[in-house]
Coordinates of C-alpha atoms in Angstrom, one line a residue:
Chain A
M104 CA 9.6 -48.8 -63.7
S105 CA 12.1 -48.3 -61.0
I106 CA 13.9 -51.2 -59.4
I107 CA 12.6 -50.4 -56.0
K108 CA 9.1 -50.6 -57.3
I109 CA 9.7 -54.0 -58.9
I110 CA 11.3 -55.3 -55.7
S111 CA 8.4 -54.1 -53.6
I112 CA 5.9 -55.7 -55.9
A113 CA 7.8 -58.9 -55.9
I114 CA 8.0 -58.9 -52.1
F115 CA 4.4 -58.2 -51.9
F116 CA 3.6 -61.4 -53.8
I117 CA 6.3 -63.7 -52.5
P118 CA 5.0 -64.3 -49.0
S119 CA 1.6 -65.3 -50.2
F120 CA 3.3 -67.6 -52.6
L121 CA 5.3 -69.1 -49.7
I122 CA 2.1 -69.6 -47.7
Q123 CA 0.6 -71.3 -50.7
I124 CA 3.4 -73.9 -50.6
K125 CA 2.9 -74.2 -46.9
A126 CA -0.8 -74.7 -47.2
Q127 CA -0.3 -77.7 -49.4
N128 CA 1.1 -79.5 -46.3
L129 CA -1.9 -78.7 -44.2
Y130 CA -4.8 -81.1 -43.7
V131 CA -7.8 -80.1 -41.8
S132 CA -10.7 -81.9 -40.2
K133 CA -13.9 -80.1 -39.5
N134 CA -16.7 -81.7 -37.5
A135 CA -14.6 -84.6 -36.3
S136 CA -16.1 -86.4 -33.3
A137 CA -15.0 -86.9 -29.7
E138 CA -17.0 -88.9 -27.3
F139 CA -16.4 -89.8 -23.7
L140 CA -17.5 -92.5 -21.4
S141 CA -17.5 -92.5 -17.6
V142 CA -18.2 -95.9 -16.1
A143 CA -18.8 -95.6 -12.3
P144 CA -20.4 -98.2 -10.0
L145 CA -23.8 -96.4 -9.9
E146 CA -23.9 -94.6 -13.3
T147 CA -22.6 -94.7 -16.8
I148 CA -22.3 -91.3 -18.5
Y149 CA -21.8 -90.9 -22.2
A150 CA -21.6 -87.8 -24.3
K151 CA -20.5 -86.9 -27.8
S152 CA -19.5 -83.8 -29.7
T153 CA -19.1 -83.4 -33.4
K154 CA -17.6 -80.0 -33.1
L155 CA -14.0 -81.2 -32.8
K156 CA -11.6 -79.5 -35.2
G157 CA -8.1 -80.6 -36.1
I158 CA -5.3 -79.5 -38.3
I159 CA -2.1 -81.4 -39.2
D160 CA 1.0 -80.2 -41.0
I161 CA 2.3 -83.3 -42.7
Q162 CA 5.6 -81.7 -43.4
N163 CA 6.7 -81.5 -39.8
R164 CA 4.0 -83.8 -38.4
S165 CA 2.7 -81.2 -36.0
F166 CA -0.9 -80.9 -35.2
A167 CA -3.5 -78.9 -33.2
F168 CA -7.0 -80.0 -32.1
E169 CA -9.7 -78.1 -30.3
I170 CA -13.2 -78.6 -29.1
P171 CA -15.8 -76.3 -27.5
M172 CA -16.7 -78.0 -24.2
N173 CA -20.4 -77.0 -24.3
S174 CA -20.8 -78.8 -27.6
F175 CA -21.0 -82.2 -25.8
D176 CA -24.4 -83.8 -25.9
G177 CA -25.9 -87.0 -24.6
F178 CA -25.7 -87.4 -20.9
N179 CA -28.5 -89.0 -18.9
S180 CA -30.5 -85.8 -18.4
P181 CA -30.4 -82.2 -19.5
L182 CA -29.5 -81.2 -15.9
Q183 CA -26.4 -83.4 -16.1
K184 CA -25.2 -81.4 -19.1
T185 CA -25.8 -78.2 -17.2
H186 CA -23.8 -79.6 -14.3
F187 CA -21.0 -80.8 -16.7
N188 CA -20.6 -77.2 -18.0
E189 CA -21.3 -75.3 -14.8
N190 CA -19.8 -77.3 -12.0
Y191 CA -17.1 -79.6 -13.5
L192 CA -15.6 -78.2 -16.7
E193 CA -16.6 -74.5 -16.0
S194 CA -17.1 -74.0 -19.7
T195 CA -17.6 -70.3 -19.6
K196 CA -14.2 -69.8 -17.9
Y197 CA -12.5 -72.5 -20.0
P198 CA -14.5 -72.8 -23.2
K199 CA -12.2 -75.1 -25.2
A200 CA -10.1 -78.2 -24.7
K201 CA -7.0 -78.3 -26.9
F202 CA -4.4 -80.9 -27.8
T203 CA -1.3 -79.6 -29.6
G204 CA 1.9 -81.4 -30.4
K205 CA 3.7 -83.7 -32.8
I206 CA 3.3 -87.2 -34.2
I207 CA 6.3 -89.3 -33.0
E208 CA 6.4 -91.8 -35.9
E209 CA 7.9 -90.6 -39.1
I210 CA 5.2 -91.9 -41.4
D211 CA 5.0 -91.2 -45.1
F212 CA 1.6 -89.5 -45.7
S213 CA 1.9 -90.3 -49.5
K214 CA 1.8 -94.1 -48.9
P215 CA -1.7 -95.4 -48.5
G216 CA -2.1 -97.9 -45.7
E217 CA -2.8 -98.3 -41.9
Y218 CA -0.3 -97.3 -39.4
Q219 CA -0.1 -97.3 -35.6
I220 CA 1.1 -93.9 -34.4
R221 CA 1.7 -92.1 -31.2
A222 CA 1.2 -88.4 -30.7
K223 CA 2.9 -86.4 -27.9
G224 CA 1.7 -83.0 -27.0
K225 CA 0.1 -80.7 -24.5
M226 CA -3.5 -81.5 -23.5
L227 CA -5.4 -78.5 -22.2
I228 CA -8.6 -79.2 -20.3
H229 CA -10.3 -77.1 -17.7
G230 CA -7.5 -74.5 -18.0
K231 CA -4.9 -77.1 -17.0
E232 CA -2.2 -78.3 -19.2
E233 CA -0.7 -81.8 -19.1
V234 CA 1.9 -83.4 -21.4
M235 CA 0.4 -86.6 -22.7
T236 CA 1.4 -89.3 -25.3
I237 CA -1.6 -91.0 -26.9
S238 CA -1.7 -93.7 -29.4
G239 CA -4.0 -94.2 -32.3
K240 CA -4.4 -95.6 -35.8
I241 CA -4.1 -93.7 -39.0
S242 CA -5.5 -94.9 -42.3
I243 CA -4.1 -93.1 -45.3
T244 CA -5.9 -93.1 -48.6
Q245 CA -5.4 -91.0 -51.7
N246 CA -5.3 -87.4 -50.7
S247 CA -7.0 -87.9 -47.3
F248 CA -6.5 -89.8 -44.1
K249 CA -8.5 -90.9 -41.0
I250 CA -7.5 -91.0 -37.4
L251 CA -8.9 -93.1 -34.6
S252 CA -7.7 -92.8 -31.1
V253 CA -8.9 -94.1 -27.7
F254 CA -7.2 -92.8 -24.6
S255 CA -7.9 -92.0 -21.0
I256 CA -8.2 -88.7 -19.1
F257 CA -7.7 -88.7 -15.4
L258 CA -9.9 -86.0 -13.9
K259 CA -7.6 -85.2 -11.0
N260 CA -4.8 -84.3 -13.5
F261 CA -7.0 -81.5 -14.7
D262 CA -8.3 -80.1 -11.4
I263 CA -11.8 -81.5 -11.8
S264 CA -12.9 -82.5 -8.4
I265 CA -15.7 -84.9 -7.7
P266 CA -17.7 -84.2 -4.5
P267 CA -17.9 -87.2 -2.2
I268 CA -21.7 -87.4 -2.6
V269 CA -21.4 -88.3 -6.3
N270 CA -18.1 -90.2 -6.3
Q271 CA -20.0 -93.5 -7.0
K272 CA -21.6 -91.9 -10.1
I273 CA -18.6 -90.3 -11.8
A274 CA -15.4 -92.3 -12.7
D275 CA -11.9 -91.0 -12.0
E276 CA -10.8 -92.3 -15.4
I277 CA -12.7 -91.1 -18.4
K278 CA -12.4 -93.0 -21.7
V279 CA -12.2 -90.7 -24.7
T280 CA -12.6 -91.8 -28.3
V281 CA -11.7 -89.5 -31.2
K282 CA -12.5 -90.0 -34.8
A283 CA -11.4 -87.6 -37.5
E284 CA -11.1 -87.5 -41.3
F285 CA -8.5 -85.1 -42.7
N286 CA -8.7 -83.4 -46.1
P287 CA -6.3 -80.9 -47.7
K288 CA -6.8 -77.4 -46.5
I289 CA -8.2 -75.3 -49.3
Chain B
M27 CA 7.8 -42.2 -49.1
K28 CA 8.5 -45.1 -51.4
K29 CA 11.1 -46.5 -49.0
L30 CA 8.7 -46.2 -46.1
A31 CA 6.0 -48.1 -48.0
F32 CA 8.6 -50.7 -48.9
L33 CA 9.6 -51.1 -45.3
F34 CA 6.0 -51.3 -44.3
F35 CA 5.3 -54.1 -46.8
I36 CA 8.3 -56.1 -45.5
L37 CA 7.2 -55.7 -41.9
L38 CA 3.7 -56.7 -42.7
H39 CA 4.7 -59.9 -44.5
V40 CA 7.3 -60.9 -42.0
S41 CA 4.9 -60.6 -39.1
Y42 CA 2.3 -62.4 -41.2
I43 CA 4.5 -65.4 -41.8
F44 CA 5.8 -65.7 -38.3
G45 CA 2.5 -65.0 -36.6
Q46 CA 0.9 -67.9 -38.2
N47 CA 0.8 -71.2 -36.3
L48 CA -1.5 -74.2 -36.4
E49 CA -3.7 -73.0 -33.5
D50 CA -4.4 -69.7 -35.2
L51 CA -5.2 -71.4 -38.5
L52 CA -7.6 -73.6 -36.5
D53 CA -9.3 -70.6 -35.1
E54 CA -9.8 -69.2 -38.6
E55 CA -11.7 -72.3 -39.4
T56 CA -14.1 -71.9 -36.5
E57 CA -17.4 -70.3 -37.4
K58 CA -19.3 -68.4 -34.8
T59 CA -22.4 -70.0 -33.4
T60 CA -25.1 -69.0 -31.0
E61 CA -24.5 -69.9 -27.5
F62 CA -27.4 -69.7 -25.0
V63 CA -26.3 -68.6 -21.5
S64 CA -27.3 -71.5 -19.2
A65 CA -28.0 -71.6 -15.5
I66 CA -28.8 -68.0 -14.9
F67 CA -30.4 -69.3 -11.7
K68 CA -30.0 -72.8 -10.3
S69 CA -33.6 -73.6 -10.0
T70 CA -36.9 -72.5 -11.4
K71 CA -37.5 -70.3 -8.3
I72 CA -35.4 -67.5 -6.8
V73 CA -37.0 -67.9 -3.4
D74 CA -40.8 -67.8 -3.6
G75 CA -41.0 -66.0 -6.9
Q76 CA -40.3 -67.6 -10.2
S77 CA -36.9 -67.4 -11.8
I78 CA -36.3 -67.2 -15.5
E79 CA -35.3 -70.9 -15.6
N80 CA -37.4 -73.7 -16.9
P81 CA -37.0 -77.5 -16.7
A82 CA -35.4 -78.6 -20.0
K83 CA -37.5 -80.5 -22.5
G84 CA -38.2 -84.0 -21.3
E85 CA -37.5 -83.1 -17.7
F86 CA -39.9 -82.5 -14.8
N87 CA -39.3 -81.0 -11.5
F88 CA -41.0 -82.2 -8.3
L89 CA -41.2 -79.4 -5.9
I90 CA -41.9 -79.5 -2.1
C91 CA -42.1 -76.1 -0.4
H92 CA -42.7 -75.4 3.3
H93 CA -43.4 -72.1 5.1
F94 CA -43.4 -72.4 8.8
G95 CA -44.9 -70.0 11.4
T96 CA -43.4 -66.7 12.5
L97 CA -40.2 -66.7 14.6
N98 CA -41.8 -64.3 17.0
S99 CA -44.5 -66.7 17.9
G100 CA -42.3 -67.9 20.8
F101 CA -41.4 -71.1 22.5
Y102 CA -44.9 -72.4 22.8
D103 CA -45.2 -72.7 19.0
F104 CA -41.5 -73.6 18.9
Y105 CA -40.7 -70.4 17.1
G106 CA -43.0 -71.1 14.2
L107 CA -42.2 -74.7 13.5
D108 CA -45.6 -76.0 14.8
E109 CA -47.4 -74.2 12.1
S110 CA -46.6 -75.3 8.6
N111 CA -47.9 -74.5 5.1
I112 CA -46.9 -76.9 2.4
K113 CA -47.0 -76.8 -1.4
L114 CA -46.5 -79.7 -3.6
G115 CA -45.9 -79.1 -7.3
L116 CA -45.0 -80.6 -10.6
Q117 CA -43.4 -78.7 -13.4
F118 CA -42.9 -80.2 -16.8
G119 CA -40.6 -79.0 -19.6
I120 CA -42.8 -79.4 -22.6
T121 CA -40.3 -77.9 -25.0
D122 CA -37.0 -76.1 -24.2
R123 CA -39.0 -72.8 -24.1
I124 CA -42.4 -73.8 -22.5
A125 CA -43.0 -75.3 -19.1
L126 CA -46.3 -76.1 -17.5
S127 CA -47.0 -76.8 -13.9
V128 CA -49.6 -77.8 -11.4
G129 CA -49.5 -77.4 -7.7
R130 CA -51.5 -77.6 -4.5
S131 CA -50.8 -75.5 -1.4
S132 CA -52.3 -76.1 2.1
F133 CA -52.8 -72.3 2.8
D134 CA -56.3 -71.5 1.7
K135 CA -56.4 -74.9 0.0
I136 CA -55.2 -73.5 -3.2
Y137 CA -54.9 -75.5 -6.5
D138 CA -52.8 -73.7 -9.1
A139 CA -51.8 -74.1 -12.7
S140 CA -49.1 -72.1 -14.4
A141 CA -47.2 -71.6 -17.7
K142 CA -43.8 -70.2 -18.2
V143 CA -42.6 -69.3 -21.7
K144 CA -39.1 -68.1 -22.6
I145 CA -39.6 -65.2 -25.1
I146 CA -36.0 -64.1 -25.4
Q147 CA -33.0 -66.1 -24.2
Q148 CA -29.7 -64.5 -23.1
Q149 CA -27.1 -65.5 -25.7
K150 CA -23.6 -64.9 -26.9
G151 CA -21.7 -65.5 -30.2
L152 CA -23.6 -64.9 -33.4
K153 CA -26.1 -62.6 -31.7
N154 CA -25.3 -60.8 -28.4
I155 CA -28.4 -60.5 -26.2
P156 CA -27.3 -59.6 -22.7
F157 CA -30.6 -60.6 -21.0
G158 CA -33.5 -63.0 -21.2
I159 CA -37.2 -62.5 -20.9
S160 CA -39.8 -65.0 -19.9
L161 CA -43.5 -64.7 -19.4
Y162 CA -45.1 -66.4 -16.4
T163 CA -48.8 -66.7 -15.8
E164 CA -50.5 -68.5 -12.9
I165 CA -54.1 -69.2 -12.0
A166 CA -55.0 -70.2 -8.5
A167 CA -58.3 -71.5 -7.2
S168 CA -59.1 -71.7 -3.5
A169 CA -61.0 -74.8 -2.4
L170 CA -61.6 -73.4 1.0
D171 CA -65.0 -74.3 2.6
Y172 CA -66.9 -71.0 2.8
R173 CA -70.0 -72.5 4.5
D174 CA -69.5 -70.5 7.7
F175 CA -69.3 -67.1 5.9
D176 CA -72.4 -65.0 5.4
L177 CA -71.4 -64.0 1.9
P178 CA -72.7 -65.9 -1.1
V179 CA -69.5 -67.2 -2.8
V180 CA -69.7 -68.1 -6.4
F181 CA -66.9 -70.1 -8.1
E182 CA -65.4 -67.0 -9.7
H183 CA -64.6 -65.6 -6.3
R184 CA -62.3 -68.4 -5.6
L185 CA -60.0 -67.5 -8.5
S186 CA -56.9 -65.3 -8.5
Y187 CA -54.3 -64.7 -11.2
A188 CA -50.8 -63.6 -11.6
A189 CA -48.8 -62.5 -14.6
Q190 CA -45.2 -61.7 -14.5
L191 CA -42.5 -60.6 -17.0
L192 CA -39.2 -62.1 -15.8
I193 CA -36.2 -60.1 -17.1
A194 CA -33.0 -61.7 -16.1
S195 CA -29.3 -61.4 -16.8
K196 CA -26.3 -63.4 -15.8
L197 CA -23.9 -60.6 -15.3
S198 CA -21.0 -62.9 -14.4
E199 CA -20.5 -66.5 -13.4
S200 CA -21.3 -65.6 -9.8
L201 CA -23.9 -62.8 -10.1
S202 CA -27.3 -62.9 -11.7
I203 CA -30.1 -60.4 -11.3
Q204 CA -33.8 -60.4 -12.3
L205 CA -36.6 -57.8 -12.5
S206 CA -40.1 -59.2 -12.3
P207 CA -42.9 -56.7 -13.0
T208 CA -46.0 -58.4 -11.8
V209 CA -49.8 -57.9 -12.1
V210 CA -52.0 -59.8 -9.6
H211 CA -55.8 -60.0 -9.9
Q212 CA -58.0 -61.4 -7.2
N213 CA -61.7 -61.7 -7.8
L214 CA -62.4 -61.6 -4.1
V215 CA -60.3 -59.4 -1.7
N216 CA -60.4 -59.2 2.1
F217 CA -61.0 -55.4 2.5
S218 CA -63.7 -53.2 1.0
K219 CA -61.3 -50.6 -0.4
E220 CA -58.6 -53.0 -1.4
P221 CA -57.9 -53.1 -5.1
N222 CA -58.7 -56.3 -7.0
T223 CA -55.8 -55.6 -9.5
K224 CA -52.5 -55.2 -7.8
Y225 CA -49.2 -54.1 -9.3
A226 CA -45.8 -55.0 -7.9
L227 CA -42.2 -54.8 -9.0
G228 CA -40.0 -57.6 -8.0
I229 CA -36.2 -57.7 -7.9
G230 CA -34.2 -60.8 -7.2
G231 CA -30.7 -62.1 -7.5
R232 CA -28.3 -64.9 -7.1
I233 CA -24.8 -64.5 -5.6
K234 CA -22.8 -67.7 -5.9
L235 CA -20.7 -68.6 -2.9
S236 CA -19.2 -71.7 -4.5
K237 CA -20.0 -73.9 -7.5
R238 CA -22.9 -75.5 -5.7
T239 CA -24.1 -72.9 -3.2
S240 CA -25.6 -69.4 -3.5
I241 CA -27.4 -66.6 -1.6
N242 CA -30.6 -65.5 -3.2
P243 CA -32.3 -62.3 -2.1
E244 CA -35.8 -61.4 -3.3
Y245 CA -38.0 -58.3 -2.9
F246 CA -41.4 -57.4 -4.3
Y247 CA -42.3 -53.7 -4.0
N248 CA -46.1 -53.2 -4.0
L249 CA -47.2 -50.3 -6.0
N250 CA -51.0 -49.8 -5.3
F251 CA -51.9 -51.7 -2.2
R252 CA -49.5 -50.3 0.4
D253 CA -52.4 -49.4 2.7
F254 CA -53.3 -53.0 3.1
Y255 CA -50.3 -55.3 2.8
N256 CA -46.5 -55.3 3.2
D257 CA -43.8 -55.9 0.7
H258 CA -42.6 -59.4 0.3
L259 CA -39.0 -59.8 1.3
S260 CA -37.0 -63.0 1.6
L261 CA -33.5 -64.2 1.7
G262 CA -32.5 -67.7 0.6
F263 CA -29.6 -70.0 0.7
D264 CA -29.4 -72.6 -2.1
F265 CA -27.4 -75.7 -2.4
E266 CA -27.5 -78.5 -4.9
T267 CA -26.4 -82.1 -4.8
G268 CA -26.7 -83.7 -8.2
G269 CA -30.4 -84.1 -9.0
H270 CA -31.6 -82.2 -5.9
I271 CA -31.7 -78.5 -5.2
F272 CA -32.4 -77.4 -1.6
Q273 CA -33.4 -73.9 -0.8
L274 CA -33.5 -72.6 2.8
Y275 CA -34.9 -69.2 3.4
F276 CA -36.4 -66.6 5.7
G277 CA -39.3 -64.5 4.5
N278 CA -42.4 -62.7 5.6
S279 CA -45.0 -64.4 3.5
R280 CA -47.4 -67.0 4.7
A281 CA -48.7 -68.2 1.4
I282 CA -46.6 -69.9 -1.3
S283 CA -48.7 -69.5 -4.4
T284 CA -47.8 -66.4 -6.5
P285 CA -51.0 -64.3 -6.4
Q286 CA -51.1 -64.7 -2.6
F287 CA -47.5 -64.2 -1.6
I288 CA -47.2 -61.0 -3.6
G289 CA -50.7 -59.7 -3.0
E290 CA -51.4 -60.7 0.6
T291 CA -48.1 -60.5 2.5
N292 CA -48.8 -59.2 6.0
G293 CA -45.7 -60.1 7.9
N294 CA -43.3 -57.3 8.9
W295 CA -39.6 -58.1 9.1
L296 CA -39.1 -55.3 11.7
D297 CA -41.7 -56.8 14.0
G298 CA -40.1 -60.3 13.8
D299 CA -42.9 -61.8 11.6
I300 CA -40.2 -63.8 9.8
R301 CA -40.9 -67.3 8.7
F302 CA -38.4 -70.0 8.0
G303 CA -39.1 -72.0 4.9
F304 CA -37.5 -74.5 2.6
S305 CA -38.0 -75.9 -0.9
I306 CA -36.7 -79.1 -2.3
H307 CA -36.5 -79.5 -6.1
R308 CA -36.0 -83.0 -7.5
F309 CA -35.5 -83.3 -11.2
F310 CA -36.6 -86.4 -13.2
V311 CA -36.4 -87.3 -16.8
Y312 CA -39.6 -88.4 -18.4
S313 CA -38.3 -88.7 -22.0
N314 CA -34.7 -88.7 -23.1
K315 CA -33.8 -89.1 -26.8
N316 CA -30.2 -89.7 -25.8
K317 CA -30.7 -93.1 -24.3
K318 CA -27.3 -94.6 -23.6
N319 CA -28.6 -98.1 -24.3
E320 CA -28.9 -97.3 -27.9
L321 CA -25.2 -96.8 -28.1
Y322 CA -23.9 -99.9 -26.2

């Protein structure tokens, strides 16, 4: 066997081996939930999605979350859901909301316990990006962890305009709650 | 050759390592799902004709339609506004695919009942179907007092029917089109040689002007009764405000119920037999499993 052959075989396997190592740092959450609440003088609107997906690299504490906008259900009527997707979020044009960034606190994912953390990153909603820092709670257990975060979204920051005729029914500030359980990526 | 293969492997792996980031990994996790295309039309009607849309399950639509008199009737009739035909209707979403409705129009004192069933829904994702098909059937009964007529009128003579296939596609966010092949059957017609079974081909569309307004043209080409009646043509403007949809339109039909506006349109646009009309759709929820009170 020539040396070149051996090297090429070695190189063929090394990268996948490297990715294996990398993958051990990756934790994913499928079917995490996101819910939002709009409390306006004339109407309270609530909707929830369980199609939120997240991935966290515990090595460098970077993360990415995304959610299909048309997966939100609840609302006060089916028509309201249609309006949410058609008129406000324009879900065909901007199908997903994303949040990507880094966890600020240098927490040790190998130590079980509860920690308050802050995450700084880019929030993408309705095709508009905004740098946000949101805080939350992380509970670490053996080999998995849970995240709970409550934060506010201001519609005007994401170019979502409310027509005057319904401004008593839709709040400017939307409260969002995210719950996710992370397990090692297989 | 070996060196080339060697180089190729290196390039392949280098690009693989650097190309991977968290967002791409996340996309790999995403499974494809079926997504139904929603809001092909804003309301359950294009103008006078039915659109492919149904009220959602647990929702009902209260409908008020007006057709006024012809614009060429002059100042004495205030350009048609003195004459008014009205239809009141209720349409219920029984399931997400089936809607039933009842209505009553003042023209010919018609009571009608109809069913609209979604057979194929336009969808993306797992399966790609670029259009949707619904079946619409309507039965109309005239309660007009025939006492003054010489003819003996049995109940069957009061009935007329319409069946339509609604084939619609949302081509883009702002453009939707629909073809509506239609069969109308009237047990009693006005002229001796007039066919009882009439065929027409409808075409309609929606052109969105903004998120909440659109222009809706609609045309029914009549296939076998051209000697007796004109084609139905109308042009509408829609706007919506939360739970209401308002449709304002000009058309050449006097009647509002489906067998009559397709089968008995006698106005001619070129002669100025144009009627102003409007519809108001108001949506209500009669059962909602997502009651917010359960959650708070």
